[in-house]
Amino acid sequence: MLDENLPTFYLSPSSDNIKHHASVLLSHYGSEPAPAYSLRHPDPALPGSRNRYAVALYDSYHPEILYGEVLLIPEWTQPSLSQDEIRRNGGVPPPPQPILPASFVIQLYNPDQQIVVQQGVSRWSATPQWVFEMPQRSFRQPSVSSIDRTQSDPTATETTPKLRFKWKKDGKLSKDYVCSLSGKNTNPDGSKRKNHEPDITLSIFKHLKEITMYEPNLSRVEMEDPKGLEIVMLLSAIVIREVYNGHLRETFNVADIPRRLSNEATASRKNSSDRTAKYKNICQTPPAPPRLPTTQRPPLQSPHPTISDNANSRPPPTDPRSQWELDAETAVLKKQVEREERERRRAEHAETKRVKKMLEEEDRKARQKQAEVDKETERLKREFEREQREMRKQQQQPPQGGSRPPLPPGRPNASALQIPGSFPAPHGYAQPPVQRPHSTNPYYPGGGPYMQPSNAASSVVFSRPSTGAVRPQDGRRPNPKPSFFGLLGSSDHSNQRLAKKQSAVF
């Protein structure tokens, strides 16, 4: 503080804890700083506040009263056509960068007027300076004439005399800025500098934090609107501090689109494996539920905003930076879609290859199993045909001479034992023996008291009627079996009769 008796304005954060708001406090004659003005910036999160700078000065006690504002839209660099830079930037031209403007306009209200502040360089010290002019007469003179009422305001006419003010740096290494009133030129033609009055210091901007007004010098300014001059000095000092001594990206609220898009691309690459698994399981997706009729179908409600909703809520591009953001986002999304399409085709190709390999393996196993079955079938078929040939060969073979193999001892010839009235079996048919049940009396282990000895016939063979009896293969007639006691003779008829069994006891 230069002097506590001088009116001093301090810039401090707002009491409502809003980051983009600030308060202007006033201290005069050593009093405690009290709110005098309210400084407001647009919300950086709103799409309409991007790529521009705006500040407004409101009354601290009546927030609806607006004293003045500044809107600054910068110019942008032209996009580079270098292929190396485009390649380094991921196939997208580098983003246009904001150009520091050489002038800005302060809009005052009641009365309405625009003050243009031009940036320049001092001739002697080569330090930057900002020059603006304000009319000496700002209000229309009261008049009862209707002609005077139709005339323009003094601030809009070229004939109104104006005063020249300038902000300049106090030194090359200093951070203080001084606002002064340019001295008048006493020479009528304005050609001689020796008739030029010295500048009058009006305020000083100390360390870009406080503005001290030289109240004695302000009374020397011949103009009707000292309040307007105070507002212009405050707004111009704030713009110099935030725009010309700050970071352009933060000042103009330039969004960091490449980083956001790269993060989205990284996230999409991280989720590529999940998408690949989803495409691999596409065949196992459960069937979709049945579609309801239009009259029964509930209205669709999306819990999240869609791309079309975001596109409609976003204002159309009004500057090259916004257009570049749209182009860059479109290019990145297009590459992402192409990458997802390649991954999907790759996943489908891998799935097709896997299914094809699985089907070929199943086909190979089926062919191998069928070959084994065919081989076993052929083997069984050959064995069966061989057995059939041997059986037919045995059946078709004619009887030959020779003796039959001897029968086991104690077993009579089946052809000699026939029941009366039965017929001998035809040639080629076996005669199944019919065994008679034996007694199981423990007192007669030989089969009972009425049984014949072991050399007697123990079975009777029933056979079908035939034209001739079965003869042995050697052609000779078998010898007749003698009777039990040897009393009967050996005749042909005796072979066809059954001998009466006699008791061995009585």
Short mmCIF file of N, CA and C in Angstrom, two decimals, residues 251-363:
data_model
loop_
_atom_site.label_atom_id
_atom_site.label_comp_id
_atom_site.label_asym_id
_atom_site.label_seq_id
_atom_site.Cartn_x
_atom_site.Cartn_y
_atom_site.Cartn_z
N THR A 251 -6.56 -19.03 -19.57
CA THR A 251 -7.31 -17.77 -19.70
C THR A 251 -8.47 -17.91 -20.66
N PHE A 252 -8.22 -18.55 -21.81
CA PHE A 252 -9.26 -18.70 -22.83
C PHE A 252 -10.02 -20.03 -22.69
N ASN A 253 -9.77 -20.77 -21.61
CA ASN A 253 -10.50 -22.00 -21.33
C ASN A 253 -10.44 -22.97 -22.51
N VAL A 254 -9.21 -23.21 -22.94
CA VAL A 254 -8.98 -24.13 -24.06
C VAL A 254 -8.95 -25.55 -23.50
N ALA A 255 -9.82 -26.38 -24.01
CA ALA A 255 -9.91 -27.76 -23.51
C ALA A 255 -8.74 -28.56 -24.03
N ASP A 256 -8.27 -29.49 -23.17
CA ASP A 256 -7.15 -30.36 -23.54
C ASP A 256 -7.71 -31.59 -24.24
N ILE A 257 -8.17 -31.41 -25.47
CA ILE A 257 -8.83 -32.48 -26.21
C ILE A 257 -7.90 -33.65 -26.53
N PRO A 258 -6.66 -33.43 -26.99
CA PRO A 258 -5.81 -34.59 -27.31
C PRO A 258 -5.60 -35.53 -26.15
N ARG A 259 -5.41 -34.98 -24.94
CA ARG A 259 -5.21 -35.85 -23.79
C ARG A 259 -6.47 -36.63 -23.47
N ARG A 260 -7.62 -36.00 -23.55
CA ARG A 260 -8.87 -36.71 -23.26
C ARG A 260 -9.13 -37.80 -24.29
N LEU A 261 -8.88 -37.48 -25.56
CA LEU A 261 -9.10 -38.48 -26.59
C LEU A 261 -8.10 -39.61 -26.47
N SER A 262 -6.84 -39.30 -26.09
CA SER A 262 -5.87 -40.37 -25.90
C SER A 262 -6.26 -41.26 -24.73
N ASN A 263 -6.83 -40.65 -23.67
CA ASN A 263 -7.30 -41.47 -22.55
C ASN A 263 -8.43 -42.39 -22.98
N GLU A 264 -9.32 -41.87 -23.81
CA GLU A 264 -10.40 -42.72 -24.31
C GLU A 264 -9.85 -43.84 -25.18
N ALA A 265 -8.84 -43.52 -26.01
CA ALA A 265 -8.24 -44.57 -26.84
C ALA A 265 -7.55 -45.61 -25.98
N THR A 266 -6.86 -45.16 -24.89
CA THR A 266 -6.21 -46.12 -23.99
C THR A 266 -7.23 -47.00 -23.30
N ALA A 267 -8.33 -46.38 -22.85
CA ALA A 267 -9.38 -47.18 -22.22
C ALA A 267 -9.98 -48.19 -23.19
N SER A 268 -10.15 -47.79 -24.45
CA SER A 268 -10.69 -48.73 -25.43
C SER A 268 -9.72 -49.87 -25.69
N ARG A 269 -8.39 -49.58 -25.67
CA ARG A 269 -7.42 -50.65 -25.86
C ARG A 269 -7.44 -51.60 -24.67
N LYS A 270 -7.65 -51.07 -23.44
CA LYS A 270 -7.72 -51.94 -22.28
C LYS A 270 -8.94 -52.84 -22.33
N ASN A 271 -10.02 -52.33 -22.90
CA ASN A 271 -11.25 -53.12 -22.96
C ASN A 271 -11.34 -53.98 -24.22
N SER A 272 -10.26 -54.00 -25.04
CA SER A 272 -10.30 -54.78 -26.28
C SER A 272 -10.41 -56.27 -25.98
N SER A 273 -9.74 -56.74 -24.90
CA SER A 273 -9.82 -58.15 -24.55
C SER A 273 -11.25 -58.54 -24.17
N ASP A 274 -11.94 -57.65 -23.45
CA ASP A 274 -13.34 -57.95 -23.11
C ASP A 274 -14.21 -58.01 -24.35
N ARG A 275 -13.95 -57.10 -25.28
CA ARG A 275 -14.74 -57.14 -26.52
C ARG A 275 -14.43 -58.40 -27.32
N THR A 276 -13.14 -58.83 -27.31
CA THR A 276 -12.77 -60.05 -28.02
C THR A 276 -13.48 -61.25 -27.41
N ALA A 277 -13.50 -61.31 -26.08
CA ALA A 277 -14.22 -62.41 -25.43
C ALA A 277 -15.70 -62.37 -25.75
N LYS A 278 -16.24 -61.16 -25.85
CA LYS A 278 -17.67 -61.04 -26.18
C LYS A 278 -17.93 -61.57 -27.59
N TYR A 279 -17.03 -61.24 -28.54
CA TYR A 279 -17.21 -61.73 -29.90
C TYR A 279 -16.97 -63.23 -29.98
N LYS A 280 -16.10 -63.78 -29.12
CA LYS A 280 -15.88 -65.22 -29.13
C LYS A 280 -17.10 -65.96 -28.63
N ASN A 281 -17.82 -65.38 -27.69
CA ASN A 281 -19.01 -66.02 -27.13
C ASN A 281 -20.28 -65.58 -27.82
N ILE A 282 -20.14 -65.06 -29.03
CA ILE A 282 -21.33 -64.56 -29.73
C ILE A 282 -22.28 -65.69 -30.09
N CYS A 283 -21.69 -66.90 -30.32
CA CYS A 283 -22.55 -68.03 -30.65
C CYS A 283 -23.32 -68.54 -29.44
N GLN A 284 -22.82 -68.24 -28.26
CA GLN A 284 -23.47 -68.72 -27.05
C GLN A 284 -24.40 -67.68 -26.45
N THR A 285 -24.69 -66.64 -27.18
CA THR A 285 -25.57 -65.59 -26.66
C THR A 285 -26.98 -66.12 -26.53
N PRO A 286 -27.65 -65.91 -25.41
CA PRO A 286 -29.03 -66.41 -25.26
C PRO A 286 -29.95 -65.73 -26.24
N PRO A 287 -31.01 -66.41 -26.64
CA PRO A 287 -31.93 -65.81 -27.61
C PRO A 287 -32.60 -64.57 -27.06
N ALA A 288 -32.90 -63.67 -27.96
CA ALA A 288 -33.54 -62.40 -27.56
C ALA A 288 -34.97 -62.66 -27.13
N PRO A 289 -35.47 -61.87 -26.19
CA PRO A 289 -36.86 -62.06 -25.76
C PRO A 289 -37.82 -61.74 -26.88
N PRO A 290 -39.00 -62.32 -26.86
CA PRO A 290 -39.97 -62.05 -27.93
C PRO A 290 -40.38 -60.60 -27.95
N ARG A 291 -40.51 -60.08 -29.16
CA ARG A 291 -40.88 -58.68 -29.34
C ARG A 291 -42.36 -58.50 -29.05
N LEU A 292 -42.65 -57.46 -28.30
CA LEU A 292 -44.05 -57.16 -27.97
C LEU A 292 -44.69 -56.36 -29.09
N PRO A 293 -45.98 -56.41 -29.20
CA PRO A 293 -46.64 -55.55 -30.19
C PRO A 293 -46.42 -54.08 -29.86
N THR A 294 -46.64 -53.28 -30.86
CA THR A 294 -46.40 -51.85 -30.69
C THR A 294 -47.33 -51.25 -29.65
N THR A 295 -48.53 -51.78 -29.55
CA THR A 295 -49.48 -51.24 -28.57
C THR A 295 -49.12 -51.61 -27.14
N GLN A 296 -48.38 -52.73 -26.96
CA GLN A 296 -48.00 -53.18 -25.64
C GLN A 296 -46.57 -52.84 -25.28
N ARG A 297 -45.82 -52.26 -26.19
CA ARG A 297 -44.41 -52.00 -25.95
C ARG A 297 -44.27 -50.72 -25.12
N PRO A 298 -43.53 -50.77 -24.00
CA PRO A 298 -43.36 -49.55 -23.18
C PRO A 298 -42.43 -48.58 -23.88
N PRO A 299 -42.52 -47.31 -23.56
CA PRO A 299 -41.64 -46.32 -24.20
C PRO A 299 -40.21 -46.53 -23.75
N LEU A 300 -39.29 -46.29 -24.69
CA LEU A 300 -37.87 -46.46 -24.40
C LEU A 300 -37.38 -45.30 -23.56
N GLN A 301 -36.64 -45.64 -22.51
CA GLN A 301 -36.07 -44.64 -21.62
C GLN A 301 -34.60 -44.94 -21.46
N SER A 302 -33.76 -44.04 -21.89
CA SER A 302 -32.32 -44.23 -21.79
C SER A 302 -31.80 -43.60 -20.52
N PRO A 303 -31.14 -44.39 -19.63
CA PRO A 303 -30.63 -43.79 -18.39
C PRO A 303 -29.45 -42.87 -18.61
N HIS A 304 -28.75 -43.01 -19.75
CA HIS A 304 -27.58 -42.20 -20.03
C HIS A 304 -27.82 -41.42 -21.32
N PRO A 305 -27.30 -40.21 -21.41
CA PRO A 305 -27.47 -39.45 -22.65
C PRO A 305 -26.74 -40.10 -23.80
N THR A 306 -27.35 -40.08 -24.97
CA THR A 306 -26.75 -40.67 -26.14
C THR A 306 -25.87 -39.65 -26.84
N ILE A 307 -25.21 -40.14 -27.90
CA ILE A 307 -24.31 -39.25 -28.64
C ILE A 307 -25.09 -38.16 -29.35
N SER A 308 -26.28 -38.52 -29.85
CA SER A 308 -27.08 -37.50 -30.52
C SER A 308 -27.54 -36.42 -29.55
N ASP A 309 -27.87 -36.83 -28.29
CA ASP A 309 -28.26 -35.83 -27.30
C ASP A 309 -27.11 -34.89 -26.99
N ASN A 310 -25.88 -35.46 -26.86
CA ASN A 310 -24.73 -34.60 -26.61
C ASN A 310 -24.46 -33.68 -27.78
N ALA A 311 -24.66 -34.21 -28.99
CA ALA A 311 -24.42 -33.37 -30.16
C ALA A 311 -25.43 -32.24 -30.24
N ASN A 312 -26.69 -32.53 -29.85
CA ASN A 312 -27.70 -31.48 -29.90
C ASN A 312 -27.48 -30.43 -28.82
N SER A 313 -26.98 -30.88 -27.63
CA SER A 313 -26.77 -29.92 -26.54
C SER A 313 -25.54 -29.07 -26.75
N ARG A 314 -24.64 -29.49 -27.62
CA ARG A 314 -23.43 -28.73 -27.83
C ARG A 314 -23.67 -27.68 -28.91
N PRO A 315 -23.24 -26.44 -28.65
CA PRO A 315 -23.47 -25.39 -29.66
C PRO A 315 -22.61 -25.62 -30.88
N PRO A 316 -23.02 -25.09 -32.02
CA PRO A 316 -22.22 -25.26 -33.24
C PRO A 316 -20.89 -24.54 -33.10
N PRO A 317 -19.85 -25.02 -33.79
CA PRO A 317 -18.54 -24.39 -33.67
C PRO A 317 -18.54 -22.97 -34.23
N THR A 318 -17.94 -22.07 -33.46
CA THR A 318 -17.86 -20.66 -33.87
C THR A 318 -16.43 -20.20 -34.06
N ASP A 319 -15.45 -21.09 -33.87
CA ASP A 319 -14.06 -20.70 -34.01
C ASP A 319 -13.29 -21.91 -34.52
N PRO A 320 -12.09 -21.69 -35.05
CA PRO A 320 -11.30 -22.82 -35.58
C PRO A 320 -10.97 -23.87 -34.53
N ARG A 321 -10.81 -23.46 -33.28
CA ARG A 321 -10.47 -24.44 -32.25
C ARG A 321 -11.61 -25.43 -32.02
N SER A 322 -12.83 -24.93 -31.96
CA SER A 322 -13.98 -25.83 -31.79
C SER A 322 -14.14 -26.76 -32.98
N GLN A 323 -13.91 -26.20 -34.18
CA GLN A 323 -14.00 -27.04 -35.37
C GLN A 323 -12.91 -28.11 -35.36
N TRP A 324 -11.71 -27.73 -34.91
CA TRP A 324 -10.64 -28.72 -34.83
C TRP A 324 -10.97 -29.79 -33.79
N GLU A 325 -11.58 -29.40 -32.68
CA GLU A 325 -11.96 -30.38 -31.67
C GLU A 325 -12.94 -31.40 -32.26
N LEU A 326 -13.91 -30.89 -33.02
CA LEU A 326 -14.86 -31.82 -33.65
C LEU A 326 -14.16 -32.74 -34.64
N ASP A 327 -13.28 -32.16 -35.46
CA ASP A 327 -12.57 -32.98 -36.45
C ASP A 327 -11.67 -34.01 -35.77
N ALA A 328 -10.95 -33.57 -34.71
CA ALA A 328 -10.06 -34.50 -34.01
C ALA A 328 -10.85 -35.61 -33.34
N GLU A 329 -11.96 -35.25 -32.72
CA GLU A 329 -12.78 -36.27 -32.07
C GLU A 329 -13.37 -37.23 -33.09
N THR A 330 -13.79 -36.70 -34.23
CA THR A 330 -14.32 -37.57 -35.27
C THR A 330 -13.25 -38.52 -35.80
N ALA A 331 -12.03 -37.99 -35.99
CA ALA A 331 -10.94 -38.84 -36.49
C ALA A 331 -10.59 -39.93 -35.49
N VAL A 332 -10.52 -39.57 -34.19
CA VAL A 332 -10.18 -40.57 -33.18
C VAL A 332 -11.28 -41.62 -33.07
N LEU A 333 -12.54 -41.19 -33.09
CA LEU A 333 -13.63 -42.15 -33.03
C LEU A 333 -13.66 -43.05 -34.26
N LYS A 334 -13.32 -42.48 -35.41
CA LYS A 334 -13.27 -43.28 -36.63
C LYS A 334 -12.17 -44.34 -36.53
N LYS A 335 -11.01 -43.94 -36.01
CA LYS A 335 -9.93 -44.92 -35.84
C LYS A 335 -10.32 -45.97 -34.81
N GLN A 336 -10.99 -45.56 -33.77
CA GLN A 336 -11.41 -46.51 -32.76
C GLN A 336 -12.40 -47.52 -33.34
N VAL A 337 -13.34 -47.02 -34.15
CA VAL A 337 -14.30 -47.93 -34.79
C VAL A 337 -13.58 -48.88 -35.74
N GLU A 338 -12.62 -48.36 -36.51
CA GLU A 338 -11.87 -49.24 -37.41
C GLU A 338 -11.07 -50.27 -36.64
N ARG A 339 -10.47 -49.86 -35.51
CA ARG A 339 -9.72 -50.81 -34.70
C ARG A 339 -10.63 -51.88 -34.12
N GLU A 340 -11.79 -51.47 -33.63
CA GLU A 340 -12.75 -52.44 -33.11
C GLU A 340 -13.23 -53.38 -34.21
N GLU A 341 -13.41 -52.84 -35.40
CA GLU A 341 -13.84 -53.69 -36.52
C GLU A 341 -12.75 -54.70 -36.87
N ARG A 342 -11.48 -54.26 -36.85
CA ARG A 342 -10.38 -55.21 -37.11
C ARG A 342 -10.31 -56.27 -36.01
N GLU A 343 -10.46 -55.85 -34.78
CA GLU A 343 -10.45 -56.83 -33.69
C GLU A 343 -11.62 -57.79 -33.81
N ARG A 344 -12.77 -57.27 -34.20
CA ARG A 344 -13.93 -58.16 -34.35
C ARG A 344 -13.71 -59.17 -35.47
N ARG A 345 -13.16 -58.68 -36.61
CA ARG A 345 -12.89 -59.61 -37.71
C ARG A 345 -11.82 -60.62 -37.31
N ARG A 346 -10.80 -60.16 -36.57
CA ARG A 346 -9.77 -61.07 -36.11
C ARG A 346 -10.34 -62.12 -35.16
N ALA A 347 -11.22 -61.67 -34.25
CA ALA A 347 -11.85 -62.62 -33.33
C ALA A 347 -12.75 -63.60 -34.07
N GLU A 348 -13.51 -63.09 -35.04
CA GLU A 348 -14.36 -63.99 -35.82
C GLU A 348 -13.53 -64.98 -36.62
N HIS A 349 -12.42 -64.52 -37.19
CA HIS A 349 -11.55 -65.43 -37.94
C HIS A 349 -10.97 -66.50 -37.02
N ALA A 350 -10.52 -66.08 -35.82
CA ALA A 350 -9.98 -67.06 -34.87
C ALA A 350 -11.05 -68.04 -34.42
N GLU A 351 -12.28 -67.55 -34.19
CA GLU A 351 -13.36 -68.43 -33.78
C GLU A 351 -13.73 -69.39 -34.91
N THR A 352 -13.77 -68.89 -36.14
CA THR A 352 -14.06 -69.76 -37.28
C THR A 352 -12.99 -70.82 -37.44
N LYS A 353 -11.74 -70.41 -37.28
CA LYS A 353 -10.64 -71.37 -37.41
C LYS A 353 -10.71 -72.42 -36.31
N ARG A 354 -11.05 -72.00 -35.08
CA ARG A 354 -11.15 -72.95 -33.98
C ARG A 354 -12.30 -73.94 -34.21
N VAL A 355 -13.46 -73.42 -34.63
CA VAL A 355 -14.60 -74.30 -34.89
C VAL A 355 -14.29 -75.26 -36.04
N LYS A 356 -13.63 -74.75 -37.09
CA LYS A 356 -13.28 -75.61 -38.22
C LYS A 356 -12.32 -76.71 -37.79
N LYS A 357 -11.33 -76.34 -36.98
CA LYS A 357 -10.39 -77.34 -36.49
C LYS A 357 -11.09 -78.37 -35.61
N MET A 358 -12.02 -77.93 -34.77
CA MET A 358 -12.76 -78.85 -33.93
C MET A 358 -13.61 -79.81 -34.77
N LEU A 359 -14.28 -79.26 -35.80
CA LEU A 359 -15.09 -80.12 -36.67
C LEU A 359 -14.22 -81.11 -37.43
N GLU A 360 -13.05 -80.66 -37.91
CA GLU A 360 -12.14 -81.59 -38.60
C GLU A 360 -11.67 -82.69 -37.67
N GLU A 361 -11.39 -82.34 -36.41
CA GLU A 361 -10.95 -83.36 -35.45
C GLU A 361 -12.08 -84.35 -35.18
N GLU A 362 -13.30 -83.85 -35.01
CA GLU A 362 -14.43 -84.76 -34.80
C GLU A 362 -14.66 -85.63 -36.03
N ASP A 363 -14.53 -85.06 -37.23
CA ASP A 363 -14.69 -85.85 -38.45
C ASP A 363 -13.61 -86.92 -38.57
#
